Coordinates of C-alpha atoms in Angstrom, one line a residue:
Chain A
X1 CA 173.1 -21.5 177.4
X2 CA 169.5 -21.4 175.7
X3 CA 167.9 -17.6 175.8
X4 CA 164.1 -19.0 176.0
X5 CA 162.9 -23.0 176.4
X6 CA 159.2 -22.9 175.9
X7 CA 157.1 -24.9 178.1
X8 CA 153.4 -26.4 179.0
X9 CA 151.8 -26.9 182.3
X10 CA 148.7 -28.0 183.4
X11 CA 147.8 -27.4 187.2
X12 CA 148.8 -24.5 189.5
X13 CA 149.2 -24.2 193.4
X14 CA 149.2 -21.4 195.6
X15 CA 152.0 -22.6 198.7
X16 CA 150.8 -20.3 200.8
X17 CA 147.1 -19.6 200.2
X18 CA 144.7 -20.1 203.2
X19 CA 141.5 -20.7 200.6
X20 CA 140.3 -24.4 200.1
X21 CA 141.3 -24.3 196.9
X22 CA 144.8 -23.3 197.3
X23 CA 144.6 -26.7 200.0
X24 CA 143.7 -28.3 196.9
X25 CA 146.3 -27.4 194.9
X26 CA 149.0 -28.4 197.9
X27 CA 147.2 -31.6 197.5
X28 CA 148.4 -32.1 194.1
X29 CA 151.5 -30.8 194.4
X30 CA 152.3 -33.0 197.2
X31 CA 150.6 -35.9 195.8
X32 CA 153.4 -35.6 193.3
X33 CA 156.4 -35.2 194.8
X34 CA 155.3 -38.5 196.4
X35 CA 155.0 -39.8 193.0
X36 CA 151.5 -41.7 194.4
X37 CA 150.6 -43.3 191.3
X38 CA 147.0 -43.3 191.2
X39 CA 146.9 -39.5 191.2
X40 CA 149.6 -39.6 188.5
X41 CA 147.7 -41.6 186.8
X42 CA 144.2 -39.1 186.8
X43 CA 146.9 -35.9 186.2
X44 CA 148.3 -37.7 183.0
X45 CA 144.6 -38.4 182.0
X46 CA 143.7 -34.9 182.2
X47 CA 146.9 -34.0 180.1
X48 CA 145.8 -36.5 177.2
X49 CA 142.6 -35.3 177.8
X50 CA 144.2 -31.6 176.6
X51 CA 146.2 -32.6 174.4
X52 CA 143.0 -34.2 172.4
X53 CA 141.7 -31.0 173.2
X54 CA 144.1 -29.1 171.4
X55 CA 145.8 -27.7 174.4
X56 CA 149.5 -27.7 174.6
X57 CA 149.1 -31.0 171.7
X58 CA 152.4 -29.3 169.8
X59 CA 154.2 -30.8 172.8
X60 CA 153.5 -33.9 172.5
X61 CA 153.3 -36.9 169.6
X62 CA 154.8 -40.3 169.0
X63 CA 158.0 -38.6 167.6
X64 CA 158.8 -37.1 171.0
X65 CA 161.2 -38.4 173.6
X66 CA 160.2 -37.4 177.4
X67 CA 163.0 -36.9 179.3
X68 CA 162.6 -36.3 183.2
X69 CA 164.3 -33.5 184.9
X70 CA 166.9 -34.8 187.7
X71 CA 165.9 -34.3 191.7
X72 CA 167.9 -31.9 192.8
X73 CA 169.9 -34.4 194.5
X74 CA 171.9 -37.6 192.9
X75 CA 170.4 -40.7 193.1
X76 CA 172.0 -43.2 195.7
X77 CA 171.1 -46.1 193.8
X78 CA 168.7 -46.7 191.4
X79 CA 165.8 -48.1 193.8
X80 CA 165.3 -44.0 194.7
X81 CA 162.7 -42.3 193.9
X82 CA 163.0 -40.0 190.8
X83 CA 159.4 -38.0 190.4
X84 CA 160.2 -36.6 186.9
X85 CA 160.7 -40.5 185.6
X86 CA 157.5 -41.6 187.1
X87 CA 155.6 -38.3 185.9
X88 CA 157.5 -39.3 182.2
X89 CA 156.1 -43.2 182.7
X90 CA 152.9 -42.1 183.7
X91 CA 152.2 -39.8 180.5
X92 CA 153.8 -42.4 178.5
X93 CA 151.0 -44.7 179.6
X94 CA 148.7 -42.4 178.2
X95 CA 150.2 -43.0 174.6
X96 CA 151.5 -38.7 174.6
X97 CA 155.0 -39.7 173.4
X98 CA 157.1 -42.4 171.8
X99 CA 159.6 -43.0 174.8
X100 CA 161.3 -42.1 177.8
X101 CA 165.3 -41.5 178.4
X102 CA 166.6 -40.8 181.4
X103 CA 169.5 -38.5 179.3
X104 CA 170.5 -36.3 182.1
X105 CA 171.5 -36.6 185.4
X106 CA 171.8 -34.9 188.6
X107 CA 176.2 -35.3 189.6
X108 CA 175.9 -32.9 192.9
X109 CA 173.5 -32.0 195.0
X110 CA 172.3 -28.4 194.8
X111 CA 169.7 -26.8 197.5
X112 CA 166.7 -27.3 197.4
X113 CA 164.7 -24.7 196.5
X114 CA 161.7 -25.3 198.7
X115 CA 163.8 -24.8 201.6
X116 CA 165.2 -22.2 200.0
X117 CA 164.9 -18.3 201.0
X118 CA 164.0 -16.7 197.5
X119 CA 167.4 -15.2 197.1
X120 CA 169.3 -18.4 198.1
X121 CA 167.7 -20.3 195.3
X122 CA 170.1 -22.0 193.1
X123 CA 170.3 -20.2 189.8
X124 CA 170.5 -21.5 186.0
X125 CA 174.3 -21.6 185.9
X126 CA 174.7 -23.7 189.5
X127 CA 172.0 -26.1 188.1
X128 CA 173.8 -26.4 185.1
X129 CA 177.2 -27.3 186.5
X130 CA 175.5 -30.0 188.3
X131 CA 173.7 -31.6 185.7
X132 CA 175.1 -33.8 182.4
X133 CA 173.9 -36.1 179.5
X134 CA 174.9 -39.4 180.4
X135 CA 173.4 -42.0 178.1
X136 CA 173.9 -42.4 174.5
X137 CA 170.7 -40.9 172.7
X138 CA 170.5 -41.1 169.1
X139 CA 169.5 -37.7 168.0
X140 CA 165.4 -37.7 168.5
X141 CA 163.9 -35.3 166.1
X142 CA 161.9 -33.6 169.8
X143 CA 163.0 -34.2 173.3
X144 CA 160.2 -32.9 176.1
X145 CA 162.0 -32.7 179.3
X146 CA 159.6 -33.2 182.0
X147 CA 159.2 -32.0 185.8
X148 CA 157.0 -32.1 188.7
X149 CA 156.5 -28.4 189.5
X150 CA 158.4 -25.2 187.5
X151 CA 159.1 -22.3 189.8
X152 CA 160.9 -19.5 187.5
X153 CA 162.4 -22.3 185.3
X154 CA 166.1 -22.4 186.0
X155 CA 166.2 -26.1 186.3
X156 CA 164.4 -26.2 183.0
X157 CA 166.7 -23.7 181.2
X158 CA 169.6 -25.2 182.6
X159 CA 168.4 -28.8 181.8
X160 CA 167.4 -27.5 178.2
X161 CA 170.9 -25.9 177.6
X162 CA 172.7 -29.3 178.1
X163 CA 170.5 -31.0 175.8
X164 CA 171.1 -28.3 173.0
X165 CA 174.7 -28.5 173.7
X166 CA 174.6 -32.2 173.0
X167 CA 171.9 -32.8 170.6
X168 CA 172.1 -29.5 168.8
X169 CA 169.5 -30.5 166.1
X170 CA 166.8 -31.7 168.7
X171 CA 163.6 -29.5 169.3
X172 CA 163.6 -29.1 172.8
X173 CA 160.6 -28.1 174.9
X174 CA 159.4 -28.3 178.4
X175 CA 156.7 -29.7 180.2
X176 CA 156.0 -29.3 184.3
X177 CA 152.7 -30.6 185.5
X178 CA 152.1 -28.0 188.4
X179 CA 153.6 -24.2 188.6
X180 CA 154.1 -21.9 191.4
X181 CA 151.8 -19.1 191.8
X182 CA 153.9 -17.6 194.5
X183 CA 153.3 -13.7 194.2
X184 CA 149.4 -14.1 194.7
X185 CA 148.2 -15.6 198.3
X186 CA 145.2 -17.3 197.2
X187 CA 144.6 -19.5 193.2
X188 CA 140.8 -19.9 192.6
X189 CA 141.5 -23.1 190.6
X190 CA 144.2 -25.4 190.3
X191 CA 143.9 -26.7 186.5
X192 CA 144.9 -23.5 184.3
X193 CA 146.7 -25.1 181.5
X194 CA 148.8 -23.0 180.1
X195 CA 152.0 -22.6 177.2
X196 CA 154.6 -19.8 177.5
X197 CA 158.2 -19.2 177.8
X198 CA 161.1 -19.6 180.7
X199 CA 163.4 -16.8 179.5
X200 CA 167.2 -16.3 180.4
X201 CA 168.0 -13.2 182.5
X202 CA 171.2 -11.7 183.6
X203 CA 172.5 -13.0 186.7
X204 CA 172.2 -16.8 185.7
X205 CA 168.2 -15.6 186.7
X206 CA 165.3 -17.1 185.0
X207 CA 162.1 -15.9 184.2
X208 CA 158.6 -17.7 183.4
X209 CA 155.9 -16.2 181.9
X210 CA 153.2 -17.1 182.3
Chain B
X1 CA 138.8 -53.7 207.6
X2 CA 141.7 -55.9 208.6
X3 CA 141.7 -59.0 211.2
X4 CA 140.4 -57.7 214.8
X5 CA 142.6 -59.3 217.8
X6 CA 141.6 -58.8 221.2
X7 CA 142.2 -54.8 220.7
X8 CA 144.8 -54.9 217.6
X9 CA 143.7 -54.8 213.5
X10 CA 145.3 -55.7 211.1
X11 CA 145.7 -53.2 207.8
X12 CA 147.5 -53.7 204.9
X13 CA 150.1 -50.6 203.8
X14 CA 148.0 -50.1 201.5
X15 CA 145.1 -49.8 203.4
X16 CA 146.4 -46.6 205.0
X17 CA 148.6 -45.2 202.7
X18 CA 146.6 -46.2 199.4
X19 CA 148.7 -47.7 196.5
X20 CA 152.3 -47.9 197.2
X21 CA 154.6 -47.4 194.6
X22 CA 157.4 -50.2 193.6
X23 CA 160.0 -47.8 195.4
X24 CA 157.7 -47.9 199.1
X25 CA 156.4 -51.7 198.0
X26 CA 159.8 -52.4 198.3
X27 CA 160.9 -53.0 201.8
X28 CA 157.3 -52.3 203.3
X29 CA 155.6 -55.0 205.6
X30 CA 152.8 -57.3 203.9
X31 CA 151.0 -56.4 207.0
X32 CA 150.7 -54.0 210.0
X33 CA 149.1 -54.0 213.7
X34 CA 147.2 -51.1 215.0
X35 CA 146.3 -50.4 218.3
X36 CA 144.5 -47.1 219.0
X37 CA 142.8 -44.3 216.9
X38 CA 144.0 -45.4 213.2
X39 CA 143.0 -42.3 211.5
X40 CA 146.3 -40.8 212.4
X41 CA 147.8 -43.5 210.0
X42 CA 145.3 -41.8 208.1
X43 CA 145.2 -37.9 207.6
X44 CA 147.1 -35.3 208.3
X45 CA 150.9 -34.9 208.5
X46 CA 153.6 -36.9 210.4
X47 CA 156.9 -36.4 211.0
X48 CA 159.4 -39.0 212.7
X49 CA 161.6 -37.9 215.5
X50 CA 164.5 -40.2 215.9
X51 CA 167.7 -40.1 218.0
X52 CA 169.5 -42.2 220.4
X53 CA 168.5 -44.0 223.7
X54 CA 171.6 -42.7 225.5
X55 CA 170.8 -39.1 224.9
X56 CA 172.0 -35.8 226.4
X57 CA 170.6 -33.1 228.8
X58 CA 170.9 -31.0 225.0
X59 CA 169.2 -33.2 223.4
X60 CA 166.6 -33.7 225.4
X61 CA 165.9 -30.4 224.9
X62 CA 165.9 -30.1 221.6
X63 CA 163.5 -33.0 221.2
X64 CA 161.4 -31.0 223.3
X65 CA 161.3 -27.8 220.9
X66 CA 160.9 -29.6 218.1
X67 CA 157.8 -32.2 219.3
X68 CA 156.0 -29.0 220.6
X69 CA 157.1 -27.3 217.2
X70 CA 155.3 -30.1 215.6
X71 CA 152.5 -29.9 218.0
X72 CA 151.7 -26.9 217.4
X73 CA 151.5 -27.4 213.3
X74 CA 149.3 -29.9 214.6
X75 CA 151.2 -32.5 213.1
X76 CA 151.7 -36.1 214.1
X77 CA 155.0 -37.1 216.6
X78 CA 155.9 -40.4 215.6
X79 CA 158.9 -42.4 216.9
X80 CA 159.8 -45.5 218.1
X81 CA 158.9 -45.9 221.6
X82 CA 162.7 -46.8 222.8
X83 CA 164.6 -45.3 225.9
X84 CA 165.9 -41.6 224.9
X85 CA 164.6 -39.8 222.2
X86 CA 161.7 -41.6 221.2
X87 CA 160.4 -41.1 225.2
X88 CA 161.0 -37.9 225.2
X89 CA 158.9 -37.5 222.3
X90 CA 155.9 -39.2 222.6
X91 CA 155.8 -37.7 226.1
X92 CA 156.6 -34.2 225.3
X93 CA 153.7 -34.6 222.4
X94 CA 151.3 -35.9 224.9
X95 CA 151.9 -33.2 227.5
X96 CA 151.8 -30.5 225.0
X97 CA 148.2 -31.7 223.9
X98 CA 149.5 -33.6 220.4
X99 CA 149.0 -36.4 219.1
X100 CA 151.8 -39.1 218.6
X101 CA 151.9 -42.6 217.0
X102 CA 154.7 -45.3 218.5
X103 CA 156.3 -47.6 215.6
X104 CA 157.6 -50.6 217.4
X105 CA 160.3 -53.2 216.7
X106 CA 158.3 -55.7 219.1
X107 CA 154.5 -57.3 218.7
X108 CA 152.0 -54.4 220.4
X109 CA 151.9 -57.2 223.3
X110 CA 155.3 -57.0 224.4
X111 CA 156.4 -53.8 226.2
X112 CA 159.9 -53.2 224.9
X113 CA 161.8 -51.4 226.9
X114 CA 159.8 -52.5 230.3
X115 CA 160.1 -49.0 231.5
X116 CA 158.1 -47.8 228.7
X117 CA 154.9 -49.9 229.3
X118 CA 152.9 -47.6 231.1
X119 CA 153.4 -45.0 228.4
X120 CA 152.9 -47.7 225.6
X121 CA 149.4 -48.4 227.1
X122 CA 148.8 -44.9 227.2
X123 CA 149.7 -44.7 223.7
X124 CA 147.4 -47.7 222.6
X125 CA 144.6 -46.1 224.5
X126 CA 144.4 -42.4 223.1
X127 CA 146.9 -42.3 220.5
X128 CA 148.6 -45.3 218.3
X129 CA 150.9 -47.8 218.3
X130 CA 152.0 -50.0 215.3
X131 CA 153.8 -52.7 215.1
X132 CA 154.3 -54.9 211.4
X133 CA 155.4 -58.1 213.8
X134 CA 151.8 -60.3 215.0
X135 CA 152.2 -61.9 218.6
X136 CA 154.6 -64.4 219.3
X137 CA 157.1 -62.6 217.0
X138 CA 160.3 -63.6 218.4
X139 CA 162.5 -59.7 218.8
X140 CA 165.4 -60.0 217.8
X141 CA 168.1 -57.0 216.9
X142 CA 167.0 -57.0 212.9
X143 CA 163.1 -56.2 213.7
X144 CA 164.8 -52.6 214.4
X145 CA 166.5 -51.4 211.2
X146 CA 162.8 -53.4 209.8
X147 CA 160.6 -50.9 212.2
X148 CA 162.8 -48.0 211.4
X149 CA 162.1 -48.2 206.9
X150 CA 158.4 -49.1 208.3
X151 CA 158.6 -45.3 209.6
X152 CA 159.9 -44.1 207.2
X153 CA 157.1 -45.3 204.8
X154 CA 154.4 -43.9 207.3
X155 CA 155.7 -40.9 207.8
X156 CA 156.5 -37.2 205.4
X157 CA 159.7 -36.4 207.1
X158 CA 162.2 -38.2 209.4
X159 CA 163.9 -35.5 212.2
X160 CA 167.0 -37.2 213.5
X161 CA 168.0 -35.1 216.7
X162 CA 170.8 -36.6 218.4
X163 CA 172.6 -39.8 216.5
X164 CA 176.1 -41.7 217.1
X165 CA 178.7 -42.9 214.1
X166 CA 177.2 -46.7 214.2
X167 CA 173.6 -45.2 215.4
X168 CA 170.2 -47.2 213.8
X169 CA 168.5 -44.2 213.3
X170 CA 170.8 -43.9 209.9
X171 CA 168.7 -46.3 208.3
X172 CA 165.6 -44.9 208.9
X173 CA 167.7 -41.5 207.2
X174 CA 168.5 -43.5 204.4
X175 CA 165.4 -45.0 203.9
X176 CA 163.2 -41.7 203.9
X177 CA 165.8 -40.5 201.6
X178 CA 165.0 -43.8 198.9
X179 CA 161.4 -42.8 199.4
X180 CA 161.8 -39.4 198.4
X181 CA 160.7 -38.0 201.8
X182 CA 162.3 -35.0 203.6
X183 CA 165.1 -35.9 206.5
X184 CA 166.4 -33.3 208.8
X185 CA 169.6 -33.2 210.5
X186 CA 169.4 -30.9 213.4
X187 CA 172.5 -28.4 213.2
X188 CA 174.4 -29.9 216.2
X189 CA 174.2 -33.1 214.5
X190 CA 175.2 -32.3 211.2
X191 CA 177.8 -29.7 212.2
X192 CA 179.6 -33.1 214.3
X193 CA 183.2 -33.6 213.1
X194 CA 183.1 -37.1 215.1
X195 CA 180.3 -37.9 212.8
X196 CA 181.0 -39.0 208.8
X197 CA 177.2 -40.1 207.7
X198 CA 175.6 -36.7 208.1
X199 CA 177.5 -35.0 205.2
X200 CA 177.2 -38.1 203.1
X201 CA 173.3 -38.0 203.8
X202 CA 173.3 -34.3 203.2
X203 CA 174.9 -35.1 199.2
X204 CA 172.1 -37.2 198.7
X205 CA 169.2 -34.5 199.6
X206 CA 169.1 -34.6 203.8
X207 CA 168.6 -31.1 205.1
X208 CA 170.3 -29.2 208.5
X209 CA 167.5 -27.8 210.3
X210 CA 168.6 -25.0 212.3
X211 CA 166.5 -23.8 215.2
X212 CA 165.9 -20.4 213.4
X213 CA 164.6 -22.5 210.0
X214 CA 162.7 -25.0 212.1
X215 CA 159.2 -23.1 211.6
X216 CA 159.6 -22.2 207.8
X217 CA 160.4 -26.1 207.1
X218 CA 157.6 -27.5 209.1
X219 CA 155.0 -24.6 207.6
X220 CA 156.3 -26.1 204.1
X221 CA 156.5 -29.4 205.0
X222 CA 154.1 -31.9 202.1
X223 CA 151.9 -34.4 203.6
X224 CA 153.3 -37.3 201.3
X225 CA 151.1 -39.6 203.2
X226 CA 147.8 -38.0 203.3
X227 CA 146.4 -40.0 200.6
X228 CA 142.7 -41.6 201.1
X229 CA 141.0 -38.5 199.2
X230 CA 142.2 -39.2 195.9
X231 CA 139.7 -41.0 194.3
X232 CA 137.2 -38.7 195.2
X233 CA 139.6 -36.0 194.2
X234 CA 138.1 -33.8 190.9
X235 CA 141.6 -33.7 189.1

């Protein structure tokens, strides 16, 4: 199991802040999980935007394979939605990697963790056992997994662990376009762009900071 | 804005849910009939409640605590306007002060079940009623399972409260599912051991909504569906 996955994100969202911008920020965030494509479309923007900017542009490059990060779910069928491989298609679009492989895949359903009590979250290991590499993928010199929103980063870590396991010579990083800014009631924007590290801790716990 | 006939428009999916991806563009109608206040197709949150038209003493009140749970996150009741559940909850949303939307499987001029036309007027008149099937669409058993994915699409979560082994309201379940919405299967329901499509529903991301979890889940709850903002949005 990877001690530390490094990872980029580019909004934030307070889920329970009463302030007008912490609405916002549910906006975006729900606006996502819906996969609505014209606001995928404006947050992918803003990314290349950053990226040109210098932010967070080690991430990204024509050399790098996005990979999305499995609902916490398994797909019925293919005509399901999966967020993470329209967030993947819509950064593609903006010319920020090479390619998209949908590597890794969701094989039991684990809870949710928005439904979740804080304690009942499911932790690295469970997300693990529930997720494996499925396709053949030639060993791509950088894979960035991608996901909707990062809480603490389990599903990241664990998602990041089976990809070292497999493709031990791959740079792998992470990329979430929204994170959870749970422990303060109120966010005063939503776009904080940010890079830092989701970090293993005991327990099969993970930890993001920022 | 859509066709105007006698007191029906037409909209586009489109036109009230902004672009649909290829997953909602997939089974939703080319065109829907609105009769009523649309903006509740529009903004804010809805959440289907769905169950069966031969429905218990129970389940009628559980209906009941959930629509007037949803009232009171002032989120729109939607159903489907047939005998049981549905009743119960567009009633239950009007006489708590909510607001509810019907989502029929006949044109809005046929009144489908008979019983139901007074409160379907009702509905047209101060609320909303859809239908995706323009007068002199002949109803026939399939516009059901049709109406039921319509719901699905217009809707952030599908409630299903009381639900046989060969019940319809599984393919509104499924559908929601395909979409990526939420779907909650009340406890009684999903704890059935008479019943086989909860748990298989439940692998592929349903939740069990107990009575204690019902607030946290509707407090949580995304408005998938509350779209018309976004290009004014500053992303």
């Amino acid at each position: 199991m990877l001690s530390e996955l490094p990872f980029a994100a580019r909004y934030i969202y307070s889920p329970r802040g009463q302030s007008e911008v912490s609405d916002k920020s549910r906006r975006i965030r729900d606006w996502l999980k819906a996969a609505f494509e014209p606001a995928l479309a404006k947050m992918a923007e803003r990314v290349r935007i950053d990226v040109e900017e210098g932010e967070y542009a080690e991430f990204f490059g024509a050399d790098v394979v996005l990979v999305p990060v499995p609902g916490s779910t398994p797909r019925k069928d293919t005509s399901t939605l999966w967020v993470g491989e329209r967030l993947c298609d819509a950064l593609l679009a903006e010319g920020l990697a090479g390619s998209v492989s949908p590597y890794l895949v969701r094989n039991h359903q684990v809870p949710k963790s928005a439904f979740q009590a804080r304690g009942n979250r499911p932790n690295v290991k469970t997300h693990y056992d529930s997720i494996s590499a499925s396709a053949d993928l030639l060993q791509p010199p950088r894979i960035l997994l991608i996901d909707d929103i990062v809480t603490k980063g389990c599903t990241l870590l664990a998602c990041g662990s089976r990809i070292q396991e497999t493709l031990p010579d791959t740079n792998v990083k992470a990329f979430a376009m929204l994170r959870t800014m749970g422990l303060i009631p109120d966010v005063t924007q939503t776009a904080d762009p940010c890079v830092g590290v989701i970090s293993a801790l005991a327990g099969d716990d993970a930890n993001r900071a920022p | 804005m859509g066709s105007s006939v006698m007191s029906q428009t037409s909209y586009t999916p489109e036109q009230l849910l902004g672009r649909l991806n290829d997953v909602e563009a997939k089974n939703a109608p080319k065109e829907l009939f609105v009769a009523g206040d649309v903006e509740l197709l529009r903004a804010g949150r809805r959440v289907s409640v769905v169950g069966s038209r031969d429905v218990s003493e129970a389940g009628i009140r559980r209906a009941r605590k959930l629509v007037k749970a949803l009232v009171a996150q002032d989120i729109v009741v939607v159903s489907g306007l047939a005998a049981g559940i549905d009743t119960v909850a567009h009633t239950t949303a009007i006489s708590s002060g909510g607001r509810t939307v019907a989502i029929l499987g006949t044109p809005l001029d046929k009144y489908y079940p008979a019983a139901n036309k007074n409160l379907q007027q009702s509905i047209m008149s101060a609320h909303a009623a859809v239908s995706q099937f323009p007068s002199g669409y002949p109803a026939t058993p399939k516009n059901f399972p049709m109406r039921n994915r319509t719901m699905a699409l217009l809707t952030d979560a599908t409630v299903i409260v009381e639900a046989g082994e060969k019940s319809g309201t599984r393919h509104q379940g499924w559908e929601a599912l395909r979409l990526g919405r939420e779907v909650f299967i009340l406890s009684n329901v999903a704890e059935n051991p008479d019943l086989s499509w909860p748990q298989e529903m439940i692998a592929y991301g349903a939740q069990v909504l107990s009575a204690e979890g019902l607030e946290p889940a509707l407090e949580n709850l995304p408005a998938y569906t509350d779209r018309m903002e976004v290009d004014a949005f500053a992303f």
